[in-house]
Coordinates of N, CA and C in Angstrom, one line a residue:
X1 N 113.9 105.4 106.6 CA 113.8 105.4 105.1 C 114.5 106.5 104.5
X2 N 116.0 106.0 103.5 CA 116.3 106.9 103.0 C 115.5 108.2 102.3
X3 N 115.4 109.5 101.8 CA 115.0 110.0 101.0 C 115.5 109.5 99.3
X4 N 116.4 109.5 99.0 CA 117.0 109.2 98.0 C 116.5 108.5 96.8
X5 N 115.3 107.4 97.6 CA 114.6 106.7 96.8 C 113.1 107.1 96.9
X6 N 112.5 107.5 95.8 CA 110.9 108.0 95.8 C 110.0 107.3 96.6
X7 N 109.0 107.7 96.9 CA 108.0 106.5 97.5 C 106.6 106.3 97.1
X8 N 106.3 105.1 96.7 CA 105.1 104.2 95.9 C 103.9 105.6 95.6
X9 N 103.6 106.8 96.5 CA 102.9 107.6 96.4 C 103.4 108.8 95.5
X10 N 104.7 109.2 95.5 CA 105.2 109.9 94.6 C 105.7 109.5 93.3
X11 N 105.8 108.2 93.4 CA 105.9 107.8 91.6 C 104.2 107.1 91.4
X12 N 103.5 107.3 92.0 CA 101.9 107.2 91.2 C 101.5 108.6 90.9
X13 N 101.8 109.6 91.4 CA 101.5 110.7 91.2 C 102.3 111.5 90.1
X14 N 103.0 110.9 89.9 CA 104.4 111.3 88.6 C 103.9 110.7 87.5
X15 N 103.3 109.5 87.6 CA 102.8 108.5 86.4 C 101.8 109.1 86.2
X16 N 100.9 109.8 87.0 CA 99.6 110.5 86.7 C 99.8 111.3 86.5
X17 N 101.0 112.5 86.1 CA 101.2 113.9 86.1 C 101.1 113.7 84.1
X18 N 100.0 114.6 83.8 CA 100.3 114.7 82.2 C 101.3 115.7 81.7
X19 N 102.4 115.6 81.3 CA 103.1 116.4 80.6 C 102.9 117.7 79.7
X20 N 101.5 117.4 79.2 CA 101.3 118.3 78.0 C 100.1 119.5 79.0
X21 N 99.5 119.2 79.8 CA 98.7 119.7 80.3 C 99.2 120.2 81.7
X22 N 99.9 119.5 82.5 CA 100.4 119.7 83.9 C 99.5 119.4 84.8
X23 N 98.1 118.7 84.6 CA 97.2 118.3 85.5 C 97.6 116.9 85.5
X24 N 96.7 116.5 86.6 CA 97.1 114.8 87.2 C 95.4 114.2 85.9
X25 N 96.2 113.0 86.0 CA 95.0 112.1 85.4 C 94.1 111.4 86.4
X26 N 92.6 111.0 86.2 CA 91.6 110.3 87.4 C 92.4 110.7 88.4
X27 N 92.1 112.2 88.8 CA 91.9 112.9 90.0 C 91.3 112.4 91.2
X28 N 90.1 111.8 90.9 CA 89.1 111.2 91.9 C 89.6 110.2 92.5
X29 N 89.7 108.9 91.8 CA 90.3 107.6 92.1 C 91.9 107.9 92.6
X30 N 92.8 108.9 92.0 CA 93.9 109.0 92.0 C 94.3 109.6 93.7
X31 N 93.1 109.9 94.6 CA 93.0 110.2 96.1 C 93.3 109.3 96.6
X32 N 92.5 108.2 96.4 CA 92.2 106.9 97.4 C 93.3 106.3 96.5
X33 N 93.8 106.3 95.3 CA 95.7 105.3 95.5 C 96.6 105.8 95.9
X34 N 96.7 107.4 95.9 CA 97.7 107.9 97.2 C 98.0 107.3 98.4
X35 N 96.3 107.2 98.7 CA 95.8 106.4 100.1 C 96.5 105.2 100.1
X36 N 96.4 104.2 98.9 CA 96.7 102.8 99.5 C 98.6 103.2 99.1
X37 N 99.3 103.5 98.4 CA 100.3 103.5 98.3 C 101.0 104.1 99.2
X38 N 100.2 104.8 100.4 CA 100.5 105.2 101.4 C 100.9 103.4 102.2
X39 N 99.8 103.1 102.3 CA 100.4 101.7 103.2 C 101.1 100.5 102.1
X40 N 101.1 100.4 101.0 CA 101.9 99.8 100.6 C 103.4 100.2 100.6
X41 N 103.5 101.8 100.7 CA 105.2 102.0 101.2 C 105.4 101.8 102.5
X42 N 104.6 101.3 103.5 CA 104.5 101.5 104.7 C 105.1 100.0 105.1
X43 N 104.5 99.2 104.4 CA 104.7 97.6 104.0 C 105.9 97.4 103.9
X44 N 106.9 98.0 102.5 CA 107.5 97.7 102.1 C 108.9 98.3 103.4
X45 N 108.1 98.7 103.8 CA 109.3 99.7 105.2 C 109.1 98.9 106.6
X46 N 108.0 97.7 106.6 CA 108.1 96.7 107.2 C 107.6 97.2 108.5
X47 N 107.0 98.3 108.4 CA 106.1 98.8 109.6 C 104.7 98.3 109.8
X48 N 104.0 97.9 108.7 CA 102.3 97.2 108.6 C 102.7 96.1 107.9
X49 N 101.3 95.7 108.1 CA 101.3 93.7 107.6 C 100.2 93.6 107.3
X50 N 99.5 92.8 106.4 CA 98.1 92.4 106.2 C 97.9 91.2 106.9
X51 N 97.1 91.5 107.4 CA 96.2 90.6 108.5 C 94.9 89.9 107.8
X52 N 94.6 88.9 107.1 CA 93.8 88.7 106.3 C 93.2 90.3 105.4
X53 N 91.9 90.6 105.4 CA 91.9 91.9 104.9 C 91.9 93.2 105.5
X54 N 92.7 93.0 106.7 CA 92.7 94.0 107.2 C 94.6 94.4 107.2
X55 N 94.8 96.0 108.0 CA 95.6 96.2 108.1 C 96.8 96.2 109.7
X56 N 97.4 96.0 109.8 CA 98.1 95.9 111.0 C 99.2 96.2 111.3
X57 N 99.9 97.3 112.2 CA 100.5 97.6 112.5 C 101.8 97.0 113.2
X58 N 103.1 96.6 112.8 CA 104.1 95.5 113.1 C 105.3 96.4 113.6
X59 N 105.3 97.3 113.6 CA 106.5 98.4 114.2 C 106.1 100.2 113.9
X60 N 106.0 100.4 115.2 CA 105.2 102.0 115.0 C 106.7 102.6 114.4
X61 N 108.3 102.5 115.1 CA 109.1 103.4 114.8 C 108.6 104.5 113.2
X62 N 108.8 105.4 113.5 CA 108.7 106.4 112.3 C 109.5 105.9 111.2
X63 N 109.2 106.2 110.2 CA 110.2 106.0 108.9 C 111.0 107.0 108.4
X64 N 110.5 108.3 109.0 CA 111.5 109.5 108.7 C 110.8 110.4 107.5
X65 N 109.5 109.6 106.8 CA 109.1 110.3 106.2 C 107.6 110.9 106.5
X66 N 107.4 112.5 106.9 CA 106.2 113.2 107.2 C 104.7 112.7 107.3
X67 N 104.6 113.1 105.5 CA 103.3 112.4 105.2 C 103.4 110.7 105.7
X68 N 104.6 109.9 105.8 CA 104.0 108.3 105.6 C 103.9 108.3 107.0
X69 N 104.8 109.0 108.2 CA 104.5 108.7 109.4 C 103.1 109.4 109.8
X70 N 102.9 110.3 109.6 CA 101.1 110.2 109.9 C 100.1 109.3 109.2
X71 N 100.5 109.0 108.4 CA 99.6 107.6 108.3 C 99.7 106.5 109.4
X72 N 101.0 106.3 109.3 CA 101.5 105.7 110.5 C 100.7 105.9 111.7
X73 N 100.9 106.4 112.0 CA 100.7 107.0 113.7 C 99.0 106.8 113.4
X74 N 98.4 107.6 112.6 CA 96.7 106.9 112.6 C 96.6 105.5 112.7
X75 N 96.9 105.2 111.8 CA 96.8 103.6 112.0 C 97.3 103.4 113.4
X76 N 98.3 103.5 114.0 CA 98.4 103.2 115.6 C 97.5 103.3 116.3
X77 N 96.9 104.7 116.3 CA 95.6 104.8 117.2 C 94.8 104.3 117.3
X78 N 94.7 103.6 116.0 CA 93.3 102.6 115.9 C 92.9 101.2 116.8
X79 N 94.8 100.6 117.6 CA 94.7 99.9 119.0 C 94.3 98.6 118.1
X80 N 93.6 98.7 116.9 CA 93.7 97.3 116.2 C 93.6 97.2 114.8
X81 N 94.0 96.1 113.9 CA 93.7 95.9 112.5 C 92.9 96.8 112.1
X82 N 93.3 97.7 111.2 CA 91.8 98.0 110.0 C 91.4 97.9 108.8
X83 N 90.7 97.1 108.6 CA 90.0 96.6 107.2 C 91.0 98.0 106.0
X84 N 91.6 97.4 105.3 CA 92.3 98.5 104.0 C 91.2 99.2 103.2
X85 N 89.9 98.6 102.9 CA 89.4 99.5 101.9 C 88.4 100.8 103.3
X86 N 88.7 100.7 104.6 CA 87.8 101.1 105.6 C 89.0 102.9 105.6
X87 N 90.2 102.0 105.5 CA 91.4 103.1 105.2 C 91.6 103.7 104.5
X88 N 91.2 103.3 103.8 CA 91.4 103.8 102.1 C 90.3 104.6 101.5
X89 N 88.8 104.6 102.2 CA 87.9 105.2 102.1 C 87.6 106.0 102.9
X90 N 88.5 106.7 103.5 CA 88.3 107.6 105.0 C 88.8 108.6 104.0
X91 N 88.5 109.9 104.8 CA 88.7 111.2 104.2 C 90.3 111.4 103.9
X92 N 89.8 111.8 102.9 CA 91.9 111.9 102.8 C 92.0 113.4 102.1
X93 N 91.3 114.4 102.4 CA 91.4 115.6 101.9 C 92.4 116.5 102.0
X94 N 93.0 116.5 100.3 CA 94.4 117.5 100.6 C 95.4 116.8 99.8
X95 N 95.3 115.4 100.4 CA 96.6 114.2 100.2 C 97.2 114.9 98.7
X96 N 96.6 114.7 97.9 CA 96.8 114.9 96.2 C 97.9 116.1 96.2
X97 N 97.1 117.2 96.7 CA 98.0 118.6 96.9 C 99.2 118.5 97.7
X98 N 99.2 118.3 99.2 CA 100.1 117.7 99.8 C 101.7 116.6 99.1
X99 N 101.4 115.8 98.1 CA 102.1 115.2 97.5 C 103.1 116.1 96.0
X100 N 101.9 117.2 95.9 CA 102.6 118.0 94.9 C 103.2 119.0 95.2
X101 N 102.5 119.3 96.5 CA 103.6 120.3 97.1 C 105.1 120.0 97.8
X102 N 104.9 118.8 97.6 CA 106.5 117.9 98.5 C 107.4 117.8 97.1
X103 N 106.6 117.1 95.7 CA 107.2 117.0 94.5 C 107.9 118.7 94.4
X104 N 107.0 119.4 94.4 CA 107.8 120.9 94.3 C 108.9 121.5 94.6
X105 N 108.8 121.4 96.7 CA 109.9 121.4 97.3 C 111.1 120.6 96.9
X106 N 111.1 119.3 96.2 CA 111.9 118.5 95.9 C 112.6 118.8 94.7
X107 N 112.4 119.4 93.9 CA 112.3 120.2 92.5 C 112.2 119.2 91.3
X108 N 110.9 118.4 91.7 CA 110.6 117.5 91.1 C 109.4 117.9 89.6
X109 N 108.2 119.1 90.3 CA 107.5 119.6 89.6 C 108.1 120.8 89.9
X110 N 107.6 121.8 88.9 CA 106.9 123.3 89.6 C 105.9 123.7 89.2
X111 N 105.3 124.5 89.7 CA 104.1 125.5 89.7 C 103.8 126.1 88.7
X112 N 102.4 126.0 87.9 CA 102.9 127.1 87.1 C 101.1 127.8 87.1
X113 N 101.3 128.7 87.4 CA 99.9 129.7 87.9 C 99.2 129.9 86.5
X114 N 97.7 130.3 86.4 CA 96.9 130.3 85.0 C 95.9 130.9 85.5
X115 N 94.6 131.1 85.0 CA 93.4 131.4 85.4 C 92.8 130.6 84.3
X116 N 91.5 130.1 84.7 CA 90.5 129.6 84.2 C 89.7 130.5 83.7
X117 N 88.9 130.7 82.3 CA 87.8 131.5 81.8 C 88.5 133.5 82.4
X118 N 90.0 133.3 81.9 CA 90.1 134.3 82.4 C 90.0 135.6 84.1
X119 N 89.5 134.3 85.0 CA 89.0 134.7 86.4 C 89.6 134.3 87.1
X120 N 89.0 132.3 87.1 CA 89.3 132.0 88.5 C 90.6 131.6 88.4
X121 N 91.6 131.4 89.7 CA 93.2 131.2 89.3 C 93.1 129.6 89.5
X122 N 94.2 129.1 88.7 CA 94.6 127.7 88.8 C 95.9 127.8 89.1
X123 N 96.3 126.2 89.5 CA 97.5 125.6 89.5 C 97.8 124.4 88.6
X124 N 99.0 124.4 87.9 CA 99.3 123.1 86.8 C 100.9 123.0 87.5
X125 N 101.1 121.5 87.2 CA 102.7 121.0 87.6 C 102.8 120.4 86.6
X126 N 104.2 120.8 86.0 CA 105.3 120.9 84.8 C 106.6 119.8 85.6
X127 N 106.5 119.0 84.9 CA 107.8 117.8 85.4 C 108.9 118.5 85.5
X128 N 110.2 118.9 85.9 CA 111.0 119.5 85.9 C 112.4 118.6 85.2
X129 N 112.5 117.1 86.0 CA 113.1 116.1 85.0 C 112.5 115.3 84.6
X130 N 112.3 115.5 83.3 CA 111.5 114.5 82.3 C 112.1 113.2 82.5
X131 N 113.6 113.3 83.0 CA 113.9 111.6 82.9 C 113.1 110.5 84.6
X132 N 113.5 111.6 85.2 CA 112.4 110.7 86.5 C 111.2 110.1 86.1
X133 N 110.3 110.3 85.5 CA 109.2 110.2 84.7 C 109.1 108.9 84.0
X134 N 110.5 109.4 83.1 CA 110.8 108.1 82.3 C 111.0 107.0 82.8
X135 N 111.8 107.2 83.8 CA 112.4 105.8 84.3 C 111.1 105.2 84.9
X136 N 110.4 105.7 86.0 CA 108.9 105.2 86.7 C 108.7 104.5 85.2
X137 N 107.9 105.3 84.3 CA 107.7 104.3 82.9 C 108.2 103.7 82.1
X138 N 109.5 103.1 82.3 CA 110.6 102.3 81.8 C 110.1 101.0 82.6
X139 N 110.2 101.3 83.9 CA 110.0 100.1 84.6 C 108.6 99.2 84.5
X140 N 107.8 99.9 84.3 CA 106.2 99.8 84.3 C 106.3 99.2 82.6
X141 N 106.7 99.7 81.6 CA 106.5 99.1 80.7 C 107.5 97.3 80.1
X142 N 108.9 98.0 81.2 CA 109.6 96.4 80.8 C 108.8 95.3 81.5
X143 N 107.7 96.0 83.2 CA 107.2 94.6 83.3 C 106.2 93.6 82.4
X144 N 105.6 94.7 81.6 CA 104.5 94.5 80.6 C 105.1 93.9 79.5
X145 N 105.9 94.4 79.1 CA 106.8 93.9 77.6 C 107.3 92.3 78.1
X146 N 108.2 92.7 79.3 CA 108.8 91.1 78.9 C 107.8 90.4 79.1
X147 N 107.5 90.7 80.6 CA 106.2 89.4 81.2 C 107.2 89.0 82.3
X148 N 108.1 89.2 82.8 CA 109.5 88.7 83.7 C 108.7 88.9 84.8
X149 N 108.7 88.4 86.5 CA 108.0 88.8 87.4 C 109.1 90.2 87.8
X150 N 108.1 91.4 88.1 CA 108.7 92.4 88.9 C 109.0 92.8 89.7
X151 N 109.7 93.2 90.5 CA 110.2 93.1 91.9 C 108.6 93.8 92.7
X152 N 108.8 93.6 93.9 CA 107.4 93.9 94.3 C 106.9 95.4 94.5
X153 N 108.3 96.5 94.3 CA 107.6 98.1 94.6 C 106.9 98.3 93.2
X154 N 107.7 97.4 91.7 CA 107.0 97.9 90.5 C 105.5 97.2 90.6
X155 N 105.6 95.5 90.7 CA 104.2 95.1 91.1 C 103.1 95.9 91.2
X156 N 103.1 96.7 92.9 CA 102.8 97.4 93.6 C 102.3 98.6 92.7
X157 N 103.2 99.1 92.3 CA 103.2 100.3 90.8 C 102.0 100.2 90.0
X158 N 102.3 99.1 89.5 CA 101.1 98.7 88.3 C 99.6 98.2 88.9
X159 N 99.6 97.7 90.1 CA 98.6 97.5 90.7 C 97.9 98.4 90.9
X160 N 98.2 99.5 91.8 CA 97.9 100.9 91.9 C 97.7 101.6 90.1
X161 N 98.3 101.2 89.8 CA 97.9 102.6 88.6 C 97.2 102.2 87.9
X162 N 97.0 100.3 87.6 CA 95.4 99.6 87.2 C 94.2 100.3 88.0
X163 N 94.5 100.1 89.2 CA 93.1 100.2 90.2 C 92.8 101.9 90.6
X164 N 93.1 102.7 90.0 CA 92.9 103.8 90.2 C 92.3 104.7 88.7
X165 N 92.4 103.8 87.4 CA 92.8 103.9 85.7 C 93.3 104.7 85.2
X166 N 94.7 104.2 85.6 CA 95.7 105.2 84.6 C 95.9 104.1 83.5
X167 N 95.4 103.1 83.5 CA 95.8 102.9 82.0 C 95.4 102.9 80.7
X168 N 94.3 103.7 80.6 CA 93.9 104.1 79.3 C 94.4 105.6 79.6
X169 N 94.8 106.2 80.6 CA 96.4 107.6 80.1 C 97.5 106.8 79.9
X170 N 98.3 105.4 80.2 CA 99.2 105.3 79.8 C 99.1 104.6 78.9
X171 N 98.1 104.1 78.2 CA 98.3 103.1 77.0 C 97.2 103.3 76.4
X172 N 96.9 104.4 75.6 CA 95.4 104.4 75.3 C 94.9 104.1 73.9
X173 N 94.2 103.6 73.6 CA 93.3 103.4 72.4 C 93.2 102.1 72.3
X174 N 93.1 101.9 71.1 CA 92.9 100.4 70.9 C 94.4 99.3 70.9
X175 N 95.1 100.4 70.3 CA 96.7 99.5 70.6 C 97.0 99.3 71.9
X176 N 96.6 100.0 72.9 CA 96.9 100.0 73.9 C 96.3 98.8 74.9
X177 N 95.1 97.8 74.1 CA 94.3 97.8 75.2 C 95.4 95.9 75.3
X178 N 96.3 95.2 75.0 CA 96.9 94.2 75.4 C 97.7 94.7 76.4
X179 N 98.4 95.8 76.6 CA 99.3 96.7 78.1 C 98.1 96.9 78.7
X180 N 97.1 97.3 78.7 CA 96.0 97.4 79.7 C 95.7 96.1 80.6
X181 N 95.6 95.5 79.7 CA 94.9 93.8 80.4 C 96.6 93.3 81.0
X182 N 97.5 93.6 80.5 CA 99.1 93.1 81.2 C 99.2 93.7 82.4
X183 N 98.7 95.3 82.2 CA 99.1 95.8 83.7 C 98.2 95.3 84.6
X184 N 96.8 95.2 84.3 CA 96.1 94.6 85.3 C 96.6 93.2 85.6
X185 N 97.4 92.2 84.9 CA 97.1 90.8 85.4 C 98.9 91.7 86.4
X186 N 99.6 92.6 86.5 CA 100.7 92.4 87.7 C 100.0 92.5 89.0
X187 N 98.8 92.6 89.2 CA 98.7 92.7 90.4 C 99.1 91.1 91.2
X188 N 99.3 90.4 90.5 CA 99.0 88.9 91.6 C 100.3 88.9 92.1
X189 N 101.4 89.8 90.9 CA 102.6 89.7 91.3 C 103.5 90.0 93.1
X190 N 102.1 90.9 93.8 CA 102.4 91.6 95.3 C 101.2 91.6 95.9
X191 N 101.4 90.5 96.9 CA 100.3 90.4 97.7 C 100.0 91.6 98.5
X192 N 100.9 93.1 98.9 CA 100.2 93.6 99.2 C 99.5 94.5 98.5
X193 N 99.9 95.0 97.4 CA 99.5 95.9 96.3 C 98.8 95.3 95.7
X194 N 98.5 93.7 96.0 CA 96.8 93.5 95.8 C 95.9 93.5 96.5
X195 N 96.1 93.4 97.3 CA 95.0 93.8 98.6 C 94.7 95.0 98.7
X196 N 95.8 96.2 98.3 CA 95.2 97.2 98.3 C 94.6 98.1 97.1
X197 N 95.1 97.3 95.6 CA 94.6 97.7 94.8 C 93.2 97.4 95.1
X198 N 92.9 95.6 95.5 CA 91.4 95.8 95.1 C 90.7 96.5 96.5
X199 N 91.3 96.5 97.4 CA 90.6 97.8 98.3 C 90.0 99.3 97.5
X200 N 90.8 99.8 96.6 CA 90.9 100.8 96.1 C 89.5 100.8 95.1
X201 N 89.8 99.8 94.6 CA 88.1 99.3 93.2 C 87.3 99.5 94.0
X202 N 87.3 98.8 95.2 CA 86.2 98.5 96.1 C 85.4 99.7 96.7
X203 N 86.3 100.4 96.8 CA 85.6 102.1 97.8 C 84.8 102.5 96.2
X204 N 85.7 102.6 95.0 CA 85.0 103.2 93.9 C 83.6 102.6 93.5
X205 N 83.7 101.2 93.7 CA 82.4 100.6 93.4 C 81.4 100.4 94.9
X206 N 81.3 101.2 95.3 CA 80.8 101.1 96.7 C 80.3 99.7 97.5
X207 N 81.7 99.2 97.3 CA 81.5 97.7 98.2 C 82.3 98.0 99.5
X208 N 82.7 99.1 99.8 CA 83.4 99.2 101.0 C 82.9 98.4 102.2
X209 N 81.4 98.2 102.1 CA 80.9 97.7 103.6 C 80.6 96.3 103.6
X210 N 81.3 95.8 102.4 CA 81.3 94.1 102.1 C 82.5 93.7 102.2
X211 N 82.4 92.9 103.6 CA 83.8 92.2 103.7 C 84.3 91.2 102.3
X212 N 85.7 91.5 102.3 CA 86.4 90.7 101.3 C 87.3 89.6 102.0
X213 N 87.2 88.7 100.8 CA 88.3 87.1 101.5 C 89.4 88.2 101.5
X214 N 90.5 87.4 102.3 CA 91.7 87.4 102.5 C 92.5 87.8 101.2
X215 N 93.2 88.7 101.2 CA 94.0 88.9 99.8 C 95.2 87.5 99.4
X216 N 95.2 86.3 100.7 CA 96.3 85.6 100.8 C 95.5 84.1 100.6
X217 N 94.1 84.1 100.0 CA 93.2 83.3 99.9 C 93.4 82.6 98.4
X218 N 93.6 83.9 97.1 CA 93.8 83.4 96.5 C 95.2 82.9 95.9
X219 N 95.4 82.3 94.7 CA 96.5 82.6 93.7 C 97.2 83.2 94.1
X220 N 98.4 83.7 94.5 CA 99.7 84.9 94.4 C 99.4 85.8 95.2
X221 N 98.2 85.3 96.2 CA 97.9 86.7 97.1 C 97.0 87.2 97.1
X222 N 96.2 86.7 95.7 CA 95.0 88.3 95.0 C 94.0 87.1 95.4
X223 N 92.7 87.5 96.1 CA 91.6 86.8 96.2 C 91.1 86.1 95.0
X224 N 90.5 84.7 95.2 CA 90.8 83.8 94.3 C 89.1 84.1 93.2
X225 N 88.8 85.0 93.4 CA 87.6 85.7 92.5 C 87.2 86.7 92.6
X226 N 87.8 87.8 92.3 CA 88.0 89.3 92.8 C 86.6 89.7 91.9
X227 N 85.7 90.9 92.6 CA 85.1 91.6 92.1 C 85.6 92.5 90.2
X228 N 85.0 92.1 90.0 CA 85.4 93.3 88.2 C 84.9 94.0 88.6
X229 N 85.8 95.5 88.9 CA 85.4 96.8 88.4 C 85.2 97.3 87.2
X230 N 84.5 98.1 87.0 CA 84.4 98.9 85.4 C 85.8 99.4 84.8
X231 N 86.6 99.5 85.6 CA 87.9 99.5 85.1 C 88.4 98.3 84.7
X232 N 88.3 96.9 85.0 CA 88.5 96.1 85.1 C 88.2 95.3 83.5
X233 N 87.0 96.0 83.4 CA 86.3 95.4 82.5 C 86.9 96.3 81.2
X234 N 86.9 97.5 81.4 CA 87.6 98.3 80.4 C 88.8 98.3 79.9
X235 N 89.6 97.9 80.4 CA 91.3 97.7 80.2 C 91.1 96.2 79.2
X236 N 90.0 95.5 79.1 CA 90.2 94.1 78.4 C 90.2 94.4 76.9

């Protein structure tokens, strides 16, 4: 895997990065889409496959990239399929910081040190090129605007950044809420960035231990009656 082109985890974390503030948006949720956009780049690199709702390993070779081959290699160990929301709900402590510290090295963000209430110290990340930024949301909003199908890394994109809610940070108020319900309907557009989006809802709404149909059961890939999350319901 070239470097040259970003990966599904580093433009969700770019789309989450707020400009005015230098913090990420839904911190919480924004863990576990790291998580899945870990194996939806993993997919797209034609290393894993979805196996009804589980995950599967189709070529261990490394990709060349750090963070995604240890995902990799875990998933190997595992000797068989693993259910994605079972993956996606596993500890992933760090991932968030780990991704901003690579954006850093890359001189994609920097650092910029503060204290809280005057004491405790913080960390905030300042975009370095505002146009990388842009383009991630050039893409994300031409698939909304036109309605055109999107190739499947943007799909993927908007799937993840529905199922984690970035879209009342990217489209907020009441104008916003017809791009809300648009970004949610791209998910049907990538069967696997639906499978892992609604893995993602799933851990949040603590259905992790309720198996789900096949992501390839319903419509376009997306189970053919997917659970509403409260995000789901909020974006309408």
């Amino acid at each position: 895997m070239g470097r040259s082109r970003r990966t599904l985890p580093e433009e969700l974390l770019l789309l989450a990065l707020d400009p005015a503030t230098g913090t990420t948006a839904q911190p919480q949720s924004l863990d576990l889409g790291l998580a899945g956009a870990q194996l939806v780049e993993l997919a797209l690199a034609g290393r894993i496959a979805p196996d009804g709702d589980r995950i599967a390993v189709v070529m261990p070779r490394p990709t060349g990239d750090p963070t995604l081959d240890s995902a990799l290699e875990l998933l190997r160990r595992r000797g068989s399929p693993v259910r994605a929301v079972h993956w996606i709900g596993g500890p992933r402590l760090g991932l968030r910081q780990t991704y901003l510290s690579h954006l850093e090295r890359c001189g994609m963000v920097h650092a910029v040190e503060g204290q809280m209430c005057g004491v405790l110290p913080t960390t905030r990340y300042q975009a370095t090129d505002t146009a990388i930024s842009r383009e991630i949301r050039t893409r994300l909003d031409s698939a909304i605007r036109t309605g055109v199908p999107p190739d499947p890394r943007t799909a993927a994109l908007a799937a993840l950044a529905h199922a984690v809610g970035l879209g009342k940070h990217l489209y907020p108020g009441n104008e916003g809420r017809s791009s809300r319900s648009r970004l949610r309907d791209l998910i049907r557009h990538d069967p696997m960035g639906g499978l892992v989006a609604h893995a993602v809802m799933d851990v949040q709404n603590g259905a992790g231990a309720q198996p789900r149909r096949s992501a390839a059961a319903g419509a376009g890939g997306v189970p053919s009656q997917p659970r509403r999350s409260p995000m789901a319901r909020a974006a309408m």
